[in-house]
Short mmCIF file of C-alpha atoms in Angstrom, two decimals:
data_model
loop_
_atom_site.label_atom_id
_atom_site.label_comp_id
_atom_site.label_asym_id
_atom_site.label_seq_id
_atom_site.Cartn_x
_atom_site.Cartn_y
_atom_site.Cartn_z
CA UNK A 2 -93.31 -32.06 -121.83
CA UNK A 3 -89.39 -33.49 -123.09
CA UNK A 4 -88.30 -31.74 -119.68
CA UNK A 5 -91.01 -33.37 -117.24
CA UNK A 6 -90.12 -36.60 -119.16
CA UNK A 7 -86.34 -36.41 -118.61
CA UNK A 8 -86.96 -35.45 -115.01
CA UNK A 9 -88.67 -38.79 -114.36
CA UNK A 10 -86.43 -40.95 -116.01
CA UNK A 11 -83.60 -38.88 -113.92
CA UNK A 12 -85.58 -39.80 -110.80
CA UNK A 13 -86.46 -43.90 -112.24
CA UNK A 14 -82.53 -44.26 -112.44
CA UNK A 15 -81.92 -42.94 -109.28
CA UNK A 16 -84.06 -45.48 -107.69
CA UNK A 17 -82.95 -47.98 -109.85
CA UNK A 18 -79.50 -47.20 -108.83
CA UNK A 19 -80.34 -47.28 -105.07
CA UNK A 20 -81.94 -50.19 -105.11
CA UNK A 21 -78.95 -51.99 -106.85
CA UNK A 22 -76.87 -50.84 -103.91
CA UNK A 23 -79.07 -52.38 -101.48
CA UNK A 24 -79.26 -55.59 -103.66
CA UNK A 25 -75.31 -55.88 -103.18
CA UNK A 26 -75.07 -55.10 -99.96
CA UNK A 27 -77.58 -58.20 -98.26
CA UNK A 28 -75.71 -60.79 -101.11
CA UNK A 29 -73.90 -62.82 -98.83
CA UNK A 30 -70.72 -63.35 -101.57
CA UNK A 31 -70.57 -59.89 -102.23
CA UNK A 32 -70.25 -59.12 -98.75
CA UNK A 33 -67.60 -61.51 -98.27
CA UNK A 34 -65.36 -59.32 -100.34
CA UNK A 35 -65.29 -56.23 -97.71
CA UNK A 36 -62.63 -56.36 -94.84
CA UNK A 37 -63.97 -57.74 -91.75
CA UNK A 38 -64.07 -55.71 -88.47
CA UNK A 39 -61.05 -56.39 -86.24
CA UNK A 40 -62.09 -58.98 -83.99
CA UNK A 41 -62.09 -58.60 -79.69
CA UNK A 42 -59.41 -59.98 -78.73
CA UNK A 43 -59.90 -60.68 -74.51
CA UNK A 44 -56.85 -59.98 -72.60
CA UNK A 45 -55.32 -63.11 -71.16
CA UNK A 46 -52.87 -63.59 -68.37
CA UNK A 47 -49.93 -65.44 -69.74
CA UNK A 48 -49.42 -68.49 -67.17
CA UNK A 49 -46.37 -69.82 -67.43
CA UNK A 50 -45.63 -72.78 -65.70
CA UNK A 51 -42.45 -71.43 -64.07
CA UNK A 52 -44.26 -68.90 -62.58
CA UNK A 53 -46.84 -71.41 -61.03
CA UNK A 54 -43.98 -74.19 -60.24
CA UNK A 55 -45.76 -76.07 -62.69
CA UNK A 56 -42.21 -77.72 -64.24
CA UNK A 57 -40.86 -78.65 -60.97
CA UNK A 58 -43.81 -81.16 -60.48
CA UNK A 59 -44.30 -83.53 -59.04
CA UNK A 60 -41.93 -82.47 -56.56
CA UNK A 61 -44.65 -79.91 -56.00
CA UNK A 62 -48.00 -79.43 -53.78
CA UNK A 63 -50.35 -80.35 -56.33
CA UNK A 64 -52.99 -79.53 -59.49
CA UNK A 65 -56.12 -79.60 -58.05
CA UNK A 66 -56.72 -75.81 -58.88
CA UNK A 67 -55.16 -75.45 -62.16
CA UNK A 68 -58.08 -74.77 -64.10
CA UNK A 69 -59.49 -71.94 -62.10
CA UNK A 70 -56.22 -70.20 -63.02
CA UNK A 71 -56.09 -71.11 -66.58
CA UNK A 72 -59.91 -70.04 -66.72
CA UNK A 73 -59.14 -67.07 -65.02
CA UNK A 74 -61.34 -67.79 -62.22
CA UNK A 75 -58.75 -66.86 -60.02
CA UNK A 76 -57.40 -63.54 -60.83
CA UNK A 77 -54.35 -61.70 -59.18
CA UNK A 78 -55.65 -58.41 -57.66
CA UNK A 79 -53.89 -56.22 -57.82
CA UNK A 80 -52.15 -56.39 -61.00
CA UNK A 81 -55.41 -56.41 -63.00
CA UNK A 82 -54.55 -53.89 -65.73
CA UNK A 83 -55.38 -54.19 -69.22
CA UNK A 84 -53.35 -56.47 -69.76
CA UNK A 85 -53.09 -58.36 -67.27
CA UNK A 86 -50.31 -59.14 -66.29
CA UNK A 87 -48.49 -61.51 -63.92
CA UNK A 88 -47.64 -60.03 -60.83
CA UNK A 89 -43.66 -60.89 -59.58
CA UNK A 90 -42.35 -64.20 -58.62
CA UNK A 91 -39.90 -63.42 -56.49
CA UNK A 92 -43.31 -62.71 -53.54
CA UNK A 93 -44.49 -64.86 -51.26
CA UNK A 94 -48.09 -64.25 -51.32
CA UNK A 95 -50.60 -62.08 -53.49
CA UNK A 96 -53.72 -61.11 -53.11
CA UNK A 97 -56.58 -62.54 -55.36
CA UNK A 98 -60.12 -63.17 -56.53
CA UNK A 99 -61.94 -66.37 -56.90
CA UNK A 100 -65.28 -66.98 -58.87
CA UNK A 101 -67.67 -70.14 -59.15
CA UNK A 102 -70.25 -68.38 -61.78
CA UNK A 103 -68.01 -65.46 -63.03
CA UNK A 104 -70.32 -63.39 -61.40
CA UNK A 105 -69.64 -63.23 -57.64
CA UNK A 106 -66.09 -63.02 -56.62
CA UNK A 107 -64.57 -63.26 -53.41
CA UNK A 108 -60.93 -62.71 -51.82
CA UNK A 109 -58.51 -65.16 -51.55
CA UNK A 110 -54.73 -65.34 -50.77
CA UNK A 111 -52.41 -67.36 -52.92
CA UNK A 112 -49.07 -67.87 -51.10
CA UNK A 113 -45.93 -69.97 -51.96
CA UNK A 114 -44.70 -72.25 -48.75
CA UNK A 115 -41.73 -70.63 -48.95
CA UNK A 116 -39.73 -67.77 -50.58
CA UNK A 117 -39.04 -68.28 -54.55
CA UNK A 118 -35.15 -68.35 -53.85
CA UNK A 119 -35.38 -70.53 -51.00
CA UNK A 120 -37.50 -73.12 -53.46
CA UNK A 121 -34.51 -72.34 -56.15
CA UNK A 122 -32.32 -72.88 -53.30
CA UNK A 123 -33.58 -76.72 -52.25
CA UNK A 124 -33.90 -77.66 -55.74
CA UNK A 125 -30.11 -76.85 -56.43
CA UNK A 126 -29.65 -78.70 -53.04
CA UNK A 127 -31.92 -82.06 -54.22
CA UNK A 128 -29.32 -81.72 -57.34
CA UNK A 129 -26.08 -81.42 -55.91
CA UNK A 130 -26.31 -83.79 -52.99
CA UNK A 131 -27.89 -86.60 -55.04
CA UNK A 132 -27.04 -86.50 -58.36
CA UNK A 133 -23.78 -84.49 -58.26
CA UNK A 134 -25.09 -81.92 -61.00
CA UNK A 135 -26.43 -77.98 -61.09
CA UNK A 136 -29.68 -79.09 -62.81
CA UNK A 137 -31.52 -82.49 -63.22
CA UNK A 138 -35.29 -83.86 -63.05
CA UNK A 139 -36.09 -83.37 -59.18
CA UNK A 140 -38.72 -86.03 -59.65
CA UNK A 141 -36.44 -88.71 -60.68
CA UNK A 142 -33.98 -87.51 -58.17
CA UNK A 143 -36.32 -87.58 -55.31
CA UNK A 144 -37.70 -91.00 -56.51
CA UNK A 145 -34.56 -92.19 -56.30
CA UNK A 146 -33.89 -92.07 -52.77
CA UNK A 147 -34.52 -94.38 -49.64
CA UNK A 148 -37.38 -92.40 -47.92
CA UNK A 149 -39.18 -92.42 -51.18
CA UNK A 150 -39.06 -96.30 -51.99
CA UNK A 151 -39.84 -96.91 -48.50
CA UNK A 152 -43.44 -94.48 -49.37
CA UNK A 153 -43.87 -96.49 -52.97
CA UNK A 154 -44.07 -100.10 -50.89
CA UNK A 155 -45.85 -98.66 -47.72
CA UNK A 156 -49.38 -99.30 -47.62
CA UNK A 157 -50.18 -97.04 -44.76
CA UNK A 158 -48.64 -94.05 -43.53
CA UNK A 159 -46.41 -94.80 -40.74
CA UNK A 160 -43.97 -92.53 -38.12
CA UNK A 161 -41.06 -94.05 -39.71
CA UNK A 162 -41.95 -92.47 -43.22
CA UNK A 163 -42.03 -89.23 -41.63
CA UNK A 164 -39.00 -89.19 -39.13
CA UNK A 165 -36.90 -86.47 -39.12
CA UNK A 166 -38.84 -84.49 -41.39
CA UNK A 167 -38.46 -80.87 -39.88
CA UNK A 168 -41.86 -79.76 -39.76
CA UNK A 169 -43.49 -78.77 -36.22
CA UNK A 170 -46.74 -81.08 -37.14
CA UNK A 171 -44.44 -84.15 -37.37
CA UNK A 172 -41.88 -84.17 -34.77
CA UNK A 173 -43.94 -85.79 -32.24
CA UNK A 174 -46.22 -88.16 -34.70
CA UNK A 175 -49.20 -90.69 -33.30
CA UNK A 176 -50.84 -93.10 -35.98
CA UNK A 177 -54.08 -91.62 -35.66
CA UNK A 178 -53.09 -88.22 -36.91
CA UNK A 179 -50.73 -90.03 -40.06
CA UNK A 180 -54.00 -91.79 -40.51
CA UNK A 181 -56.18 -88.78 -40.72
CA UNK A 182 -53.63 -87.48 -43.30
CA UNK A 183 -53.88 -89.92 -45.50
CA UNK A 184 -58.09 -90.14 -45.18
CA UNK A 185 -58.79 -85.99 -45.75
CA UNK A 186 -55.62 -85.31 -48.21
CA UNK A 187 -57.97 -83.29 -50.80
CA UNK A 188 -55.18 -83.17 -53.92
CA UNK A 189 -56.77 -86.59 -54.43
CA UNK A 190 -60.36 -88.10 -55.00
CA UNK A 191 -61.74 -88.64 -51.65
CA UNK A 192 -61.39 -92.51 -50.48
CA UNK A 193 -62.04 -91.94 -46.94
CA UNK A 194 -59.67 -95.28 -46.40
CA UNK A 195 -56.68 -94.94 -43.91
CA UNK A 196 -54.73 -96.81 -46.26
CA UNK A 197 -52.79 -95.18 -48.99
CA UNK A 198 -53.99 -97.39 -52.14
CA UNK A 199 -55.91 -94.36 -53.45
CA UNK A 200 -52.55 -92.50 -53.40
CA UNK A 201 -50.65 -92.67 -57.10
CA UNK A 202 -46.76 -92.92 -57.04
CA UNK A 203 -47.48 -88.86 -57.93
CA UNK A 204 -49.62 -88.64 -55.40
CA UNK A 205 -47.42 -89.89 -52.54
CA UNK A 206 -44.31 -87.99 -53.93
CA UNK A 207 -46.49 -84.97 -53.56
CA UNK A 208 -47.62 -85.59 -50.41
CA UNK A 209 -44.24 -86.37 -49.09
CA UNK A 210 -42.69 -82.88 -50.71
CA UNK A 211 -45.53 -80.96 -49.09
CA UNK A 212 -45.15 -81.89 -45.68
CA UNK A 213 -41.45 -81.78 -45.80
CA UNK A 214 -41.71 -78.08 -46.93
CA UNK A 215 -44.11 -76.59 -45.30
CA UNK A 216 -47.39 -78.30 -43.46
CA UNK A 217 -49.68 -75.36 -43.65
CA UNK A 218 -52.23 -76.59 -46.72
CA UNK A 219 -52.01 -80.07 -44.84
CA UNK A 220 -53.12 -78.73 -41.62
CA UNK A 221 -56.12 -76.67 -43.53
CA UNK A 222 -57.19 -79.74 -45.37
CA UNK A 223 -57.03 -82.26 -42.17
CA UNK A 224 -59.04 -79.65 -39.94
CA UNK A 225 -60.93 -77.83 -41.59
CA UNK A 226 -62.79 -74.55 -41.14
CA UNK A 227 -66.88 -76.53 -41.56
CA UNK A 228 -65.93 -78.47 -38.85
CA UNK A 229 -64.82 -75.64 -36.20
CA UNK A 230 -60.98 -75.42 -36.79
CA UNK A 231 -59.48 -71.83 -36.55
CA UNK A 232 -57.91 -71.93 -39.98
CA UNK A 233 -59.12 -70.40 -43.32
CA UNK A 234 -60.60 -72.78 -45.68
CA UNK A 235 -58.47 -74.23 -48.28
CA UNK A 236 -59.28 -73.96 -51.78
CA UNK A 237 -56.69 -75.93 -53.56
CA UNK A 238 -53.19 -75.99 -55.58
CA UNK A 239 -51.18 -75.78 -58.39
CA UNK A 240 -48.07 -76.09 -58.81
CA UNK A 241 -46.14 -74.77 -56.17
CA UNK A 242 -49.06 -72.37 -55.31
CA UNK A 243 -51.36 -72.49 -52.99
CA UNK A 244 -55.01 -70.99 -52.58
CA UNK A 245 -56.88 -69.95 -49.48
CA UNK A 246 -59.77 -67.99 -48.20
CA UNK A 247 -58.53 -64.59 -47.43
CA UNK A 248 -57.36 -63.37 -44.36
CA UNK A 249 -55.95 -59.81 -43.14
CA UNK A 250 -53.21 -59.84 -40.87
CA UNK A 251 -53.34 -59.12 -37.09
CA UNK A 252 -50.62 -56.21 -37.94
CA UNK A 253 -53.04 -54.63 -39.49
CA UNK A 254 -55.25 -54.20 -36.43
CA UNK A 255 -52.20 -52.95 -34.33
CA UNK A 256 -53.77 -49.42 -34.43
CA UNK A 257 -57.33 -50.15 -34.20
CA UNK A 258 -59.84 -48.71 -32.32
CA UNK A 259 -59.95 -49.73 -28.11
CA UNK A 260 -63.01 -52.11 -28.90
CA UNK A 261 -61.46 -53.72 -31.49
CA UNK A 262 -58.13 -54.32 -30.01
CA UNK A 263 -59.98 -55.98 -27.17
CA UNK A 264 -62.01 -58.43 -29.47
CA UNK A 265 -59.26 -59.15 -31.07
CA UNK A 266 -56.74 -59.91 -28.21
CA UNK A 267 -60.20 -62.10 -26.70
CA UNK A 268 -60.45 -64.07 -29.52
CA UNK A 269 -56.77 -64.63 -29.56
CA UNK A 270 -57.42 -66.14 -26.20
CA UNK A 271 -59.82 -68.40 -27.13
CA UNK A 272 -58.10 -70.21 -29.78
CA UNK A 273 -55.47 -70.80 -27.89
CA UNK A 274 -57.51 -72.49 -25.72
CA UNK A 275 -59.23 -74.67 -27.97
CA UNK A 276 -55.86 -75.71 -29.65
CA UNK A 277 -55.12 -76.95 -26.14
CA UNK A 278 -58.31 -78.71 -25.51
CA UNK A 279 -60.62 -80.07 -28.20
CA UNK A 280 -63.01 -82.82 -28.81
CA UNK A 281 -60.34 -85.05 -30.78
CA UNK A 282 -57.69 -84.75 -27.97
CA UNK A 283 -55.03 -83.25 -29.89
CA UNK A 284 -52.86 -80.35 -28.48
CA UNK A 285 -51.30 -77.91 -30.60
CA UNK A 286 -48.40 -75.83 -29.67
CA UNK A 287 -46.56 -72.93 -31.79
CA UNK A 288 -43.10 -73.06 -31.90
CA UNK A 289 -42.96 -69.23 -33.40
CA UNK A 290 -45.70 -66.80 -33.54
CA UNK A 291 -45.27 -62.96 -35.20
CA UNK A 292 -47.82 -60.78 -36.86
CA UNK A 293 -48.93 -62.71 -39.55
CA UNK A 294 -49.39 -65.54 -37.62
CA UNK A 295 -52.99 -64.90 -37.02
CA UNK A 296 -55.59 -62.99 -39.61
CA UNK A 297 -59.08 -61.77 -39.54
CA UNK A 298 -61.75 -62.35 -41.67
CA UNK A 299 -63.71 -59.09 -43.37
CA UNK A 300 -66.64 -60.45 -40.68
CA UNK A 301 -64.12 -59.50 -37.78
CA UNK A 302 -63.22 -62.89 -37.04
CA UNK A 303 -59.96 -63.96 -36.15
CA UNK A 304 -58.24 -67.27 -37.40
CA UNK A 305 -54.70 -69.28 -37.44
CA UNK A 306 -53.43 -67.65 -40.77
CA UNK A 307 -50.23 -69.60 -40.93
CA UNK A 308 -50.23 -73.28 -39.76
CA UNK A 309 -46.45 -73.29 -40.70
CA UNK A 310 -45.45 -73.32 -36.97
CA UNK A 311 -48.02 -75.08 -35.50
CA UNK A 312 -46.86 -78.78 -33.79
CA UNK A 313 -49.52 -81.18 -32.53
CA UNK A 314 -49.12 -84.03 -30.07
CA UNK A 315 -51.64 -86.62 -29.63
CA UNK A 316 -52.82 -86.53 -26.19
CA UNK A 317 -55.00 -89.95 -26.66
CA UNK A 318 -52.55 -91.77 -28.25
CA UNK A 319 -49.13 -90.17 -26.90
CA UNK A 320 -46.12 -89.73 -29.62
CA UNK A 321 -45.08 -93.67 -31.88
CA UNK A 322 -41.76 -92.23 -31.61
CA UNK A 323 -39.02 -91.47 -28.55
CA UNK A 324 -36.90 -88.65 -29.66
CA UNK A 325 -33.74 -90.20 -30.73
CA UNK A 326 -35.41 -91.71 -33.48
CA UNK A 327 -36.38 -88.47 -34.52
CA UNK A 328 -32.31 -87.93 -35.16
CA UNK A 329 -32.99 -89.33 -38.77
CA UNK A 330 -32.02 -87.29 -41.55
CA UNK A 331 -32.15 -86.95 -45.01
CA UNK A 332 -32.53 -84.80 -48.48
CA UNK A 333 -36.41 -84.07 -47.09
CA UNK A 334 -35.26 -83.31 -43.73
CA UNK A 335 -33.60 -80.23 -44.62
CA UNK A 336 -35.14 -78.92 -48.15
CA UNK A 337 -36.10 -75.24 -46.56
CA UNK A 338 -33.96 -75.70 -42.90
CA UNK A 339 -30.57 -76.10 -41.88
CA UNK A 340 -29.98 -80.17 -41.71
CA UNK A 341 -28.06 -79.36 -38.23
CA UNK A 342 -31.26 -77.69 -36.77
CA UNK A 343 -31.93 -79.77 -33.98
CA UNK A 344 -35.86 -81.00 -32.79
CA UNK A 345 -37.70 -80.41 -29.27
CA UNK A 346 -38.10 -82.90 -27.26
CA UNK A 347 -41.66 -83.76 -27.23
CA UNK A 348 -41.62 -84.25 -23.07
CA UNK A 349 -40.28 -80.96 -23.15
CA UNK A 350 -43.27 -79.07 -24.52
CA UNK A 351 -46.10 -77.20 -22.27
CA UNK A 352 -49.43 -75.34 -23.38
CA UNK A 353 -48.28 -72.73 -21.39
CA UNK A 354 -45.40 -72.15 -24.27
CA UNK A 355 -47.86 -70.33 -26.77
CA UNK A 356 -49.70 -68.25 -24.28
CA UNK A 357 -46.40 -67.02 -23.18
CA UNK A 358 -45.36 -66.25 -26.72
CA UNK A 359 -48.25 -64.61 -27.25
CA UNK A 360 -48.06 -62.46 -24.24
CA UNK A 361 -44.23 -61.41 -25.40
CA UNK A 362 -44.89 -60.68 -29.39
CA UNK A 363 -48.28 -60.20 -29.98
CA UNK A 364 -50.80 -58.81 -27.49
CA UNK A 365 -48.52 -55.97 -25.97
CA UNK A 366 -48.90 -54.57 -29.45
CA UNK A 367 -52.13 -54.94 -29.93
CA UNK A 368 -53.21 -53.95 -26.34
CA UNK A 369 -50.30 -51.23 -25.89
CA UNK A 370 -51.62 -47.71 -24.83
CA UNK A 371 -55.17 -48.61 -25.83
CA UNK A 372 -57.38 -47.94 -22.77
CA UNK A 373 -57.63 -45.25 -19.87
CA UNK A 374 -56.03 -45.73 -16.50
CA UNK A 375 -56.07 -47.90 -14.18
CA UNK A 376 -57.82 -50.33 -16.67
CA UNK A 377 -54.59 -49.92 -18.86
CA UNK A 378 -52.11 -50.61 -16.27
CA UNK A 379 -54.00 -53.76 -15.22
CA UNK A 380 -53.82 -55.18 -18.67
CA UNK A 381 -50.10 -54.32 -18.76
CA UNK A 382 -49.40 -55.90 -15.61
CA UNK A 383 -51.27 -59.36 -16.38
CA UNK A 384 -49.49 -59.13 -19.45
CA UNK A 385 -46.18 -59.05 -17.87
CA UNK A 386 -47.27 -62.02 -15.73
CA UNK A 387 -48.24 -63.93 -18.15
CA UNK A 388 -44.70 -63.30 -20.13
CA UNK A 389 -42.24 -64.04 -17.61
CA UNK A 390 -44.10 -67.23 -16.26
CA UNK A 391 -41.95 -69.84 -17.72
CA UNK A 392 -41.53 -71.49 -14.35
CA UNK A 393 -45.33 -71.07 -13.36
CA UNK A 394 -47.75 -72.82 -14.78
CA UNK A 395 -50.48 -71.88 -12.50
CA UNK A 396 -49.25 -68.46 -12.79
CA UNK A 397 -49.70 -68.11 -16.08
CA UNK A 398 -53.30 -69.69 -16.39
CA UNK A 399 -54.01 -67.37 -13.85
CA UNK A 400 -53.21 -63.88 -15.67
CA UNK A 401 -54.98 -65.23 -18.68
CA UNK A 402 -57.95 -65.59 -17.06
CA UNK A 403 -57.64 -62.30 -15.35
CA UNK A 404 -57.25 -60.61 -18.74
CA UNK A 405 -59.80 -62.46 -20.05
CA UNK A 406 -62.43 -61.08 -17.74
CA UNK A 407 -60.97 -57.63 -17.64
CA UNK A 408 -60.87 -57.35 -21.63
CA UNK A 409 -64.76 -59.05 -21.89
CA UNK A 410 -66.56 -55.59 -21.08
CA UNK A 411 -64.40 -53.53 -23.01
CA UNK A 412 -65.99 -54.86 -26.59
CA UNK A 413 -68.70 -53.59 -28.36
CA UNK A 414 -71.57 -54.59 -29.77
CA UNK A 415 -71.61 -53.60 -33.64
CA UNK A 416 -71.96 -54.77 -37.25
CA UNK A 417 -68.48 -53.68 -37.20
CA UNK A 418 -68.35 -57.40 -35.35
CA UNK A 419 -70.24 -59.43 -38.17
CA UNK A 420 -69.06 -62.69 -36.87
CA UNK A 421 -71.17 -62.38 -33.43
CA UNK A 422 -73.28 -59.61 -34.75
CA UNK A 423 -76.35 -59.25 -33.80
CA UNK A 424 -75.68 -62.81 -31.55
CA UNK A 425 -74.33 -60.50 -28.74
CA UNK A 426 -77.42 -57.99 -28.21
CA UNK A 427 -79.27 -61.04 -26.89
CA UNK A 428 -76.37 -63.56 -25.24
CA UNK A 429 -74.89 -63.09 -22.01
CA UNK A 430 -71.90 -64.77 -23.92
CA UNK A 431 -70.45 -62.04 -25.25
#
């Protein structure tokens, strides 16, 4: 009986004890007293603002994609290890993704208008020639100067603002394209007003940086991709930065397949045509083309992936200023060229100047070896046309089109071709 008694109680105090240790363990202040688990700490890219060109503002493109870096909603792709970090400055472009819902990403390029020295390079120069030191505030500096104080009083964007600023897009200027500038420039709220009353003194000292640097993101943001323009869509800026759909380039297609090759060298074709004759009557002409001139899209389509070259003349409205005017210079005249560089005449340029450049650097090695003879040898030999017609005109035009029409046949009708797929099984088009 003692030892069936003692067994119970051993058994009551076991349960007792157990249900003490349960007691402790749901009191909140008790609970407080064990260590907490180490908490998740999300790896973060650490954005400095050198690395974006973030201090050298506003003497920069603009801020109207900040956040989607900061957020990382733009991530760099290729560096996207566990701890993220930065890819090197010293590149001109990386590769990226871009999110709206942090679901769905998509590829983008972020590029820099020009190299990282050659920035380091202009900002010594804006420096040196103004203020007579190594370092200083390029925003005061710039400010500062005639060009700019002319911009802070102007009310409208004229072609005496821009003289002798060395990009292509500006040498030959009308007021209608100066006005569509100022109406679609998208690193400010959207005033739709011709008149630059919208623009902050930030705004305008932006502006004026941008186009004397490099014209590319204006030329995306003044004709843009929804409305039929052969340029990728442009996303935004910070800093010296910019973002853009992504684009491979032609290069890369330098050993593709036959059918390919001839889509490619089609489209080519195409756009060069439209950039000599659109709706809105402006011509554009490339003063240098090379292999990353042009891209294509993952849906096979091909697009004007650098603007930087790319010169316009108004064909309704004719050039506001005769070429010696254009003799102007100043700090923004030579921030990423050589201040001796000399323009083209605007009377001296031709649309026949980009087809032949075309014909010389691009399609011979896109084209070269591709196809069976004689098909081959004809391509070659309108080719060669084509590239030595400086003094023909007509002769030129006339190889095109023959290359055109012998090219049109050789393409294929595949998803491979997303951008006129399945369009082309029932269009005589393509």
């Amino acid at each position: 009986m003692g030892h069936w008694i003692r067994c119970l109680c051993s058994r009551v105090a076991d349960s007792l004890m157990l249900l003490l240790v349960l007691a402790l363990s749901c009191n909140p202040s008790t609970a407080a007293t064990a260590s907490p688990p180490a908490p998740h700490i999300k790896p973060s890219y650490s954005f400095g603002r050198t690395f974006l060109g973030l201090d050298k503002c506003n003497a920069c493109i603009g801020t109207s994609i900040c956040k989607k870096f900061f957020k990382e909603e733009i991530r760099f792709d290729t560096w996207l290890s566990s701890h993220l970090k930065l890819p090197p400055s010293y590149l001109l472009s990386y590769s990226g993704n871009y999110t709206d819902d942090a679901k769905s990403w998509r590829l983008v390029d972020i590029t820099r208008l020009t190299s990282k020295y050659q920035h380091d390079r202009a900002d010594k120069r804006i420096c040196t020639s103004l203020l007579k030191t190594k370092t200083c505030s390029l925003e005061r500096a710039l400010r500062r100067t005639h060009r700019f104080q002319k911009w802070l009083r102007a009310k409208r964007l004229t072609p005496d603002l821009v003289q002798g600023l060395s990009s292509p897009m500006l040498r030959c200027p009308s007021q209608r394209l100066l006005d569509r500038i100022v109406r679609r420039y998208a690193e400010v709220p959207d005033a739709g007003s011709i008149y630059m009353d919208h623009l902050t003194d930030r705004d305008k000292l932006r502006l004026l940086y941008t186009l004397s640097v490099n014209s590319h993101p204006i030329l995306l943001q003044i004709f843009p991709d929804v409305e039929g323009w052969p340029f990728p869509r442009y996303l935004g800026s910070c800093g010296r930065l910019v973002v853009s759909a992504s684009t491979r380039p032609l290069r890369d297609f330098y050993g593709a397949a036959p059918e390919v090759a001839a889509d490619l060298a089609l489209q080519l074709l195409t756009v060069l045509r439209s950039m000599g004759t659109n709706d809105l009557n402006y011509f554009f002409y490339f003063t240098h083309v090379d292999a990353g001139t042009f891209g294509v899209f993952s849906n096979g389509h091909l697009f004007i992936r650098d603007a930087s070259t790319l010169g316009i003349i108004d064909k309704e409205e004719g050039s506001q200023l005769i070429d010696s005017q254009q003799e102007y210079k100043d700090i923004f005249s030579c921030l990423t060229v050589d201040c001796q560089s000399a323009f083209v005449s605007c009377n001296s340029i031709r649309e026949k100047h980009s087809l032949i450049m075309v014909c010389q650097e691009l399609l011979p090695k896109l084209l070269k070896g591709k196809f069976l003879q004689p098909v081959q040898e004809k391509i070659d030999s309108f080719l060669q046309h084509c590239a030595d017609g400086l003094a023909d005109d007509q002769g030129v035009n006339e190889a095109v089109a023959k290359l055109a029409e012998l090219l049109k046949p050789l393409r294929s009708c595949d998803s491979r071709f997303a951008y006129r797929y399945p369009d082309c099984k029932y269009s005589d088009k393509y």
